Amino acid sequence: MITKIFIDASKLDTQDRIDKINDVAIEMHTVINSKYFMDQVMLMRTHGERSKFKDLSNREIYNILKAGSEEINPGEDYKWDIFIDDYYSFKSVIGYTMRNIKTIFVNTKFFDSRHRALIGSNIVHEQSHKLGFNHDFRSTPERPFSVSYQLNKAYEKSYSRIFNTYPEFKTRYKRSWKSLWFKKVSYQVEIWPEY
């Protein structure tokens, strides 16, 4: 069964943002309905889930995602009803939602410059909350293993395979506090190319 992605972007305040989110919706439809995405969901480790779905198998999680039964508007219609609004904040929150409203808020500080793959990933994360999945509010060792955070990885990996777009990895340099020399640090940052 195909899951339709419907995004209402009427509250976004510029045409560029509306166009970008409409492109994201088309890509999300392709990714969510792909075999790559299904395979990635089947591989997820979800022992950090903090909802009534914490004991479900990956197949059952996938079926819930596909069915599209949002908690605020229950009923399996195989459609994700996504309502987007924007805001600006200096904080590092990319986007957020609350369970008792339909809207997902995207921070334009990140939205305007981020690759569509990462915007789609964030919307999938927030939409998973609408479908009933949850994670620890604070950063804990288990939080990355919630369904919502595991879906970020599943979406991004699937997007890369489908659209043949792979992030560039750039090594960051920072000044060590012990010396005046710049020192290569051990982590890498994904840089998604715009196209």
PDB file of C-alpha atoms in Angstrom:
ATOM      1  CA  MET A   1       0.000   0.000   0.000  1.00  0.00           C
ATOM      2  CA  ILE A   2       1.328   3.459  -0.949  1.00  0.00           C
ATOM      3  CA  THR A   3       1.520   6.100   1.777  1.00  0.00           C
ATOM      4  CA  LYS A   4       0.710   9.579   0.477  1.00  0.00           C
ATOM      5  CA  ILE A   5       2.562  12.600   1.812  1.00  0.00           C
ATOM      6  CA  PHE A   6       0.445  15.737   2.115  1.00  0.00           C
ATOM      7  CA  ILE A   7       2.202  18.873   3.331  1.00  0.00           C
ATOM      8  CA  ASP A   8       0.265  22.075   3.955  1.00  0.00           C
ATOM      9  CA  ALA A   9       2.852  24.859   3.629  1.00  0.00           C
ATOM     10  CA  SER A  10       0.386  27.757   3.504  1.00  0.00           C
ATOM     11  CA  LYS A  11       1.756  29.275   6.720  1.00  0.00           C
ATOM     12  CA  LEU A  12       5.318  29.581   5.439  1.00  0.00           C
ATOM     13  CA  ASP A  13       6.135  33.224   4.861  1.00  0.00           C
ATOM     14  CA  THR A  14       8.111  33.187   1.573  1.00  0.00           C
ATOM     15  CA  GLN A  15       7.564  31.538  -1.797  1.00  0.00           C
ATOM     16  CA  ASP A  16      11.106  30.111  -1.716  1.00  0.00           C
ATOM     17  CA  ARG A  17      10.278  28.236   1.498  1.00  0.00           C
ATOM     18  CA  ILE A  18       6.980  26.994   0.085  1.00  0.00           C
ATOM     19  CA  ASP A  19       8.731  25.772  -3.078  1.00  0.00           C
ATOM     20  CA  LYS A  20      11.422  24.052  -1.028  1.00  0.00           C
ATOM     21  CA  ILE A  21       8.934  22.249   1.212  1.00  0.00           C
ATOM     22  CA  ASN A  22       6.902  21.159  -1.824  1.00  0.00           C
ATOM     23  CA  ASP A  23      10.079  19.607  -3.280  1.00  0.00           C
ATOM     24  CA  VAL A  24      10.681  17.926   0.089  1.00  0.00           C
ATOM     25  CA  ALA A  25       7.141  16.477   0.004  1.00  0.00           C
ATOM     26  CA  ILE A  26       7.757  14.888  -3.410  1.00  0.00           C
ATOM     27  CA  GLU A  27      11.051  13.410  -2.220  1.00  0.00           C
ATOM     28  CA  MET A  28       9.504  12.178   1.039  1.00  0.00           C
ATOM     29  CA  HIS A  29       6.803  10.361  -0.925  1.00  0.00           C
ATOM     30  CA  THR A  30       9.504   8.575  -2.932  1.00  0.00           C
ATOM     31  CA  VAL A  31      11.642   7.713   0.102  1.00  0.00           C
ATOM     32  CA  ILE A  32       8.864   6.586   2.483  1.00  0.00           C
ATOM     33  CA  ASN A  33       7.414   4.248  -0.158  1.00  0.00           C
ATOM     34  CA  SER A  34      10.754   2.752  -1.191  1.00  0.00           C
ATOM     35  CA  LYS A  35      12.157  -0.685  -0.469  1.00  0.00           C
ATOM     36  CA  TYR A  36      15.318   1.038   0.792  1.00  0.00           C
ATOM     37  CA  PHE A  37      13.326   2.765   3.538  1.00  0.00           C
ATOM     38  CA  MET A  38      11.516  -0.423   4.495  1.00  0.00           C
ATOM     39  CA  ASP A  39      14.854  -2.253   4.708  1.00  0.00           C
ATOM     40  CA  GLN A  40      16.329   0.488   6.899  1.00  0.00           C
ATOM     41  CA  VAL A  41      13.320   0.401   9.251  1.00  0.00           C
ATOM     42  CA  MET A  42      13.737  -3.362   9.565  1.00  0.00           C
ATOM     43  CA  LEU A  43      17.341  -2.812  10.700  1.00  0.00           C
ATOM     44  CA  MET A  44      16.552  -0.130  13.312  1.00  0.00           C
ATOM     45  CA  ARG A  45      17.544  -0.683  16.948  1.00  0.00           C
ATOM     46  CA  THR A  46      14.715   0.870  18.947  1.00  0.00           C
ATOM     47  CA  HIS A  47      15.403  -0.020  22.566  1.00  0.00           C
ATOM     48  CA  GLY A  48      15.213   3.691  23.472  1.00  0.00           C
ATOM     49  CA  GLU A  49      11.533   4.057  22.539  1.00  0.00           C
ATOM     50  CA  ARG A  50       9.440   5.737  25.268  1.00  0.00           C
ATOM     51  CA  SER A  51       5.891   5.245  24.038  1.00  0.00           C
ATOM     52  CA  LYS A  52       3.158   2.647  24.113  1.00  0.00           C
ATOM     53  CA  PHE A  53       4.906   1.172  21.050  1.00  0.00           C
ATOM     54  CA  LYS A  54       8.125   0.324  22.906  1.00  0.00           C
ATOM     55  CA  ASP A  55       7.675  -3.457  22.610  1.00  0.00           C
ATOM     56  CA  LEU A  56       6.719  -3.603  18.935  1.00  0.00           C
ATOM     57  CA  SER A  57       8.719  -5.427  16.295  1.00  0.00           C
ATOM     58  CA  ASN A  58      10.291  -3.459  13.465  1.00  0.00           C
ATOM     59  CA  ARG A  59       7.648  -4.848  11.078  1.00  0.00           C
ATOM     60  CA  GLU A  60       4.883  -3.525  13.354  1.00  0.00           C
ATOM     61  CA  ILE A  61       6.621  -0.133  13.553  1.00  0.00           C
ATOM     62  CA  TYR A  62       6.846  -0.026   9.763  1.00  0.00           C
ATOM     63  CA  ASN A  63       3.134  -0.845   9.452  1.00  0.00           C
ATOM     64  CA  ILE A  64       2.245   2.007  11.833  1.00  0.00           C
ATOM     65  CA  LEU A  65       4.373   4.415   9.803  1.00  0.00           C
ATOM     66  CA  LYS A  66       2.743   3.336   6.549  1.00  0.00           C
ATOM     67  CA  ALA A  67      -0.828   3.437   7.919  1.00  0.00           C
ATOM     68  CA  GLY A  68      -0.545   7.133   8.802  1.00  0.00           C
ATOM     69  CA  SER A  69      -2.949   7.141  11.741  1.00  0.00           C
ATOM     70  CA  GLU A  70      -2.044  10.389  13.519  1.00  0.00           C
ATOM     71  CA  GLU A  71      -3.043  10.479  17.179  1.00  0.00           C
ATOM     72  CA  ILE A  72      -4.861  13.794  16.775  1.00  0.00           C
ATOM     73  CA  ASN A  73      -6.866  12.411  13.815  1.00  0.00           C
ATOM     74  CA  PRO A  74      -6.935   8.606  14.199  1.00  0.00           C
ATOM     75  CA  GLY A  75      -7.791   6.240  11.399  1.00  0.00           C
ATOM     76  CA  GLU A  76      -5.621   4.340   8.946  1.00  0.00           C
ATOM     77  CA  ASP A  77      -5.788   6.371   5.736  1.00  0.00           C
ATOM     78  CA  TYR A  78      -2.252   5.655   4.451  1.00  0.00           C
ATOM     79  CA  LYS A  79      -1.622   9.384   4.312  1.00  0.00           C
ATOM     80  CA  TRP A  80       0.658  11.625   6.358  1.00  0.00           C
ATOM     81  CA  ASP A  81      -1.123  14.925   6.981  1.00  0.00           C
ATOM     82  CA  ILE A  82       1.685  17.381   7.717  1.00  0.00           C
ATOM     83  CA  PHE A  83       1.124  21.037   8.554  1.00  0.00           C
ATOM     84  CA  ILE A  84       4.239  23.233   8.519  1.00  0.00           C
ATOM     85  CA  ASP A  85       4.786  26.645  10.090  1.00  0.00           C
ATOM     86  CA  ASP A  86       8.053  28.523  10.458  1.00  0.00           C
ATOM     87  CA  TYR A  87       9.699  30.494  13.216  1.00  0.00           C
ATOM     88  CA  TYR A  88      13.160  31.835  13.944  1.00  0.00           C
ATOM     89  CA  SER A  89      15.237  31.033  17.005  1.00  0.00           C
ATOM     90  CA  PHE A  90      18.922  31.327  17.872  1.00  0.00           C
ATOM     91  CA  LYS A  91      18.625  28.005  19.706  1.00  0.00           C
ATOM     92  CA  SER A  92      19.918  24.815  18.112  1.00  0.00           C
ATOM     93  CA  VAL A  93      16.448  23.251  17.792  1.00  0.00           C
ATOM     94  CA  ILE A  94      15.888  22.398  14.118  1.00  0.00           C
ATOM     95  CA  GLY A  95      12.161  21.862  14.486  1.00  0.00           C
ATOM     96  CA  TYR A  96       9.576  20.753  17.003  1.00  0.00           C
ATOM     97  CA  THR A  97       5.971  19.772  17.484  1.00  0.00           C
ATOM     98  CA  MET A  98       3.541  19.136  20.299  1.00  0.00           C
ATOM     99  CA  ARG A  99       1.305  16.094  20.465  1.00  0.00           C
ATOM    100  CA  ASN A 100      -1.962  18.009  20.861  1.00  0.00           C
ATOM    101  CA  ILE A 101      -1.628  20.137  17.699  1.00  0.00           C
ATOM    102  CA  LYS A 102      -1.311  19.337  13.995  1.00  0.00           C
ATOM    103  CA  THR A 103       1.541  21.739  13.233  1.00  0.00           C
ATOM    104  CA  ILE A 104       5.238  20.986  12.890  1.00  0.00           C
ATOM    105  CA  PHE A 105       7.380  24.091  13.384  1.00  0.00           C
ATOM    106  CA  VAL A 106      10.617  24.495  11.421  1.00  0.00           C
ATOM    107  CA  ASN A 107      13.346  26.898  12.523  1.00  0.00           C
ATOM    108  CA  THR A 108      14.282  29.086   9.537  1.00  0.00           C
ATOM    109  CA  LYS A 109      17.764  29.487  10.990  1.00  0.00           C
ATOM    110  CA  PHE A 110      18.368  25.947   9.694  1.00  0.00           C
ATOM    111  CA  PHE A 111      15.593  25.453   7.147  1.00  0.00           C
ATOM    112  CA  ASP A 112      16.834  28.000   4.626  1.00  0.00           C
ATOM    113  CA  SER A 113      20.377  26.613   4.356  1.00  0.00           C
ATOM    114  CA  ARG A 114      19.852  22.877   4.914  1.00  0.00           C
ATOM    115  CA  HIS A 115      19.725  20.280   2.190  1.00  0.00           C
ATOM    116  CA  ARG A 116      16.252  18.918   1.407  1.00  0.00           C
ATOM    117  CA  ALA A 117      17.340  15.460   2.614  1.00  0.00           C
ATOM    118  CA  LEU A 118      17.899  16.829   6.122  1.00  0.00           C
ATOM    119  CA  ILE A 119      14.660  18.811   6.102  1.00  0.00           C
ATOM    120  CA  GLY A 120      12.782  15.663   5.101  1.00  0.00           C
ATOM    121  CA  SER A 121      14.589  13.743   7.820  1.00  0.00           C
ATOM    122  CA  ASN A 122      13.520  16.285  10.434  1.00  0.00           C
ATOM    123  CA  ILE A 123       9.906  16.249   9.254  1.00  0.00           C
ATOM    124  CA  VAL A 124       9.848  12.426   9.376  1.00  0.00           C
ATOM    125  CA  HIS A 125      11.192  12.637  12.952  1.00  0.00           C
ATOM    126  CA  GLU A 126       8.510  15.128  13.999  1.00  0.00           C
ATOM    127  CA  GLN A 127       5.765  13.264  12.140  1.00  0.00           C
ATOM    128  CA  SER A 128       6.689  10.100  14.035  1.00  0.00           C
ATOM    129  CA  HIS A 129       5.619  11.944  17.202  1.00  0.00           C
ATOM    130  CA  LYS A 130       2.244  12.620  15.541  1.00  0.00           C
ATOM    131  CA  LEU A 131       1.963   8.866  14.941  1.00  0.00           C
ATOM    132  CA  GLY A 132       2.581   8.183  18.646  1.00  0.00           C
ATOM    133  CA  PHE A 133       6.323   7.514  18.944  1.00  0.00           C
ATOM    134  CA  ASN A 134       8.322   9.271  21.652  1.00  0.00           C
ATOM    135  CA  HIS A 135      11.798   9.629  23.149  1.00  0.00           C
ATOM    136  CA  ASP A 136      13.416  10.994  26.290  1.00  0.00           C
ATOM    137  CA  PHE A 137      13.048  14.773  26.483  1.00  0.00           C
ATOM    138  CA  ARG A 138      16.614  15.261  27.669  1.00  0.00           C
ATOM    139  CA  SER A 139      19.714  13.852  26.027  1.00  0.00           C
ATOM    140  CA  THR A 140      20.244  10.348  27.430  1.00  0.00           C
ATOM    141  CA  PRO A 141      22.237   7.344  26.184  1.00  0.00           C
ATOM    142  CA  GLU A 142      18.947   5.700  25.121  1.00  0.00           C
ATOM    143  CA  ARG A 143      17.480   8.687  23.241  1.00  0.00           C
ATOM    144  CA  PRO A 144      19.302   8.013  19.914  1.00  0.00           C
ATOM    145  CA  PHE A 145      17.719   4.543  19.910  1.00  0.00           C
ATOM    146  CA  SER A 146      14.130   5.787  19.922  1.00  0.00           C
ATOM    147  CA  VAL A 147      12.062   5.237  16.779  1.00  0.00           C
ATOM    148  CA  SER A 148      12.071   8.971  16.001  1.00  0.00           C
ATOM    149  CA  TYR A 149      15.872   9.279  15.999  1.00  0.00           C
ATOM    150  CA  GLN A 150      16.365   5.961  14.235  1.00  0.00           C
ATOM    151  CA  LEU A 151      14.012   7.214  11.502  1.00  0.00           C
ATOM    152  CA  ASN A 152      16.382  10.136  10.885  1.00  0.00           C
ATOM    153  CA  LYS A 153      19.100   7.635   9.953  1.00  0.00           C
ATOM    154  CA  ALA A 154      16.733   5.418   7.962  1.00  0.00           C
ATOM    155  CA  TYR A 155      15.439   8.361   5.938  1.00  0.00           C
ATOM    156  CA  GLU A 156      18.863   9.868   5.228  1.00  0.00           C
ATOM    157  CA  LYS A 157      20.413   6.544   4.168  1.00  0.00           C
ATOM    158  CA  SER A 158      17.442   5.773   1.929  1.00  0.00           C
ATOM    159  CA  TYR A 159      17.523   9.261   0.419  1.00  0.00           C
ATOM    160  CA  SER A 160      21.207   8.844  -0.413  1.00  0.00           C
ATOM    161  CA  ARG A 161      20.570   5.554  -2.199  1.00  0.00           C
ATOM    162  CA  ILE A 162      17.508   6.735  -4.129  1.00  0.00           C
ATOM    163  CA  PHE A 163      18.736  10.133  -5.252  1.00  0.00           C
ATOM    164  CA  ASN A 164      22.371   9.064  -5.543  1.00  0.00           C
ATOM    165  CA  THR A 165      23.373  12.039  -3.427  1.00  0.00           C
ATOM    166  CA  TYR A 166      25.979  11.355  -0.829  1.00  0.00           C
ATOM    167  CA  PRO A 167      27.174  13.874   1.732  1.00  0.00           C
ATOM    168  CA  GLU A 168      30.721  15.101   1.615  1.00  0.00           C
ATOM    169  CA  PHE A 169      32.632  14.444   4.796  1.00  0.00           C
ATOM    170  CA  LYS A 170      34.836  17.302   5.893  1.00  0.00           C
ATOM    171  CA  THR A 171      37.223  17.024   8.795  1.00  0.00           C
ATOM    172  CA  ARG A 172      36.940  19.904  11.217  1.00  0.00           C
ATOM    173  CA  TYR A 173      39.940  21.666  12.691  1.00  0.00           C
ATOM    174  CA  LYS A 174      39.953  23.463  15.980  1.00  0.00           C
ATOM    175  CA  ARG A 175      42.530  25.104  18.160  1.00  0.00           C
ATOM    176  CA  SER A 176      43.582  22.927  21.034  1.00  0.00           C
ATOM    177  CA  TRP A 177      43.453  24.701  24.374  1.00  0.00           C
ATOM    178  CA  LYS A 178      46.817  23.086  25.178  1.00  0.00           C
ATOM    179  CA  SER A 179      48.681  24.683  22.307  1.00  0.00           C
ATOM    180  CA  LEU A 180      48.533  27.465  19.778  1.00  0.00           C
ATOM    181  CA  TRP A 181      48.448  25.005  16.870  1.00  0.00           C
ATOM    182  CA  PHE A 182      45.327  23.941  15.084  1.00  0.00           C
ATOM    183  CA  LYS A 183      44.646  20.324  15.752  1.00  0.00           C
ATOM    184  CA  LYS A 184      42.627  17.845  13.702  1.00  0.00           C
ATOM    185  CA  VAL A 185      39.745  16.521  15.788  1.00  0.00           C
ATOM    186  CA  SER A 186      38.370  13.024  15.549  1.00  0.00           C
ATOM    187  CA  TYR A 187      34.851  13.742  14.344  1.00  0.00           C
ATOM    188  CA  GLN A 188      33.553  14.493  10.858  1.00  0.00           C
ATOM    189  CA  VAL A 189      30.626  16.597   9.694  1.00  0.00           C
ATOM    190  CA  GLU A 190      28.262  15.697   6.872  1.00  0.00           C
ATOM    191  CA  ILE A 191      27.940  18.447   4.279  1.00  0.00           C
ATOM    192  CA  TRP A 192      25.046  17.844   1.876  1.00  0.00           C
ATOM    193  CA  PRO A 193      25.532  19.451  -1.534  1.00  0.00           C
ATOM    194  CA  GLU A 194      22.736  21.718  -2.819  1.00  0.00           C
ATOM    195  CA  TYR A 195      21.366  21.025  -6.265  1.00  0.00           C
TER     196      TYR A 195
END
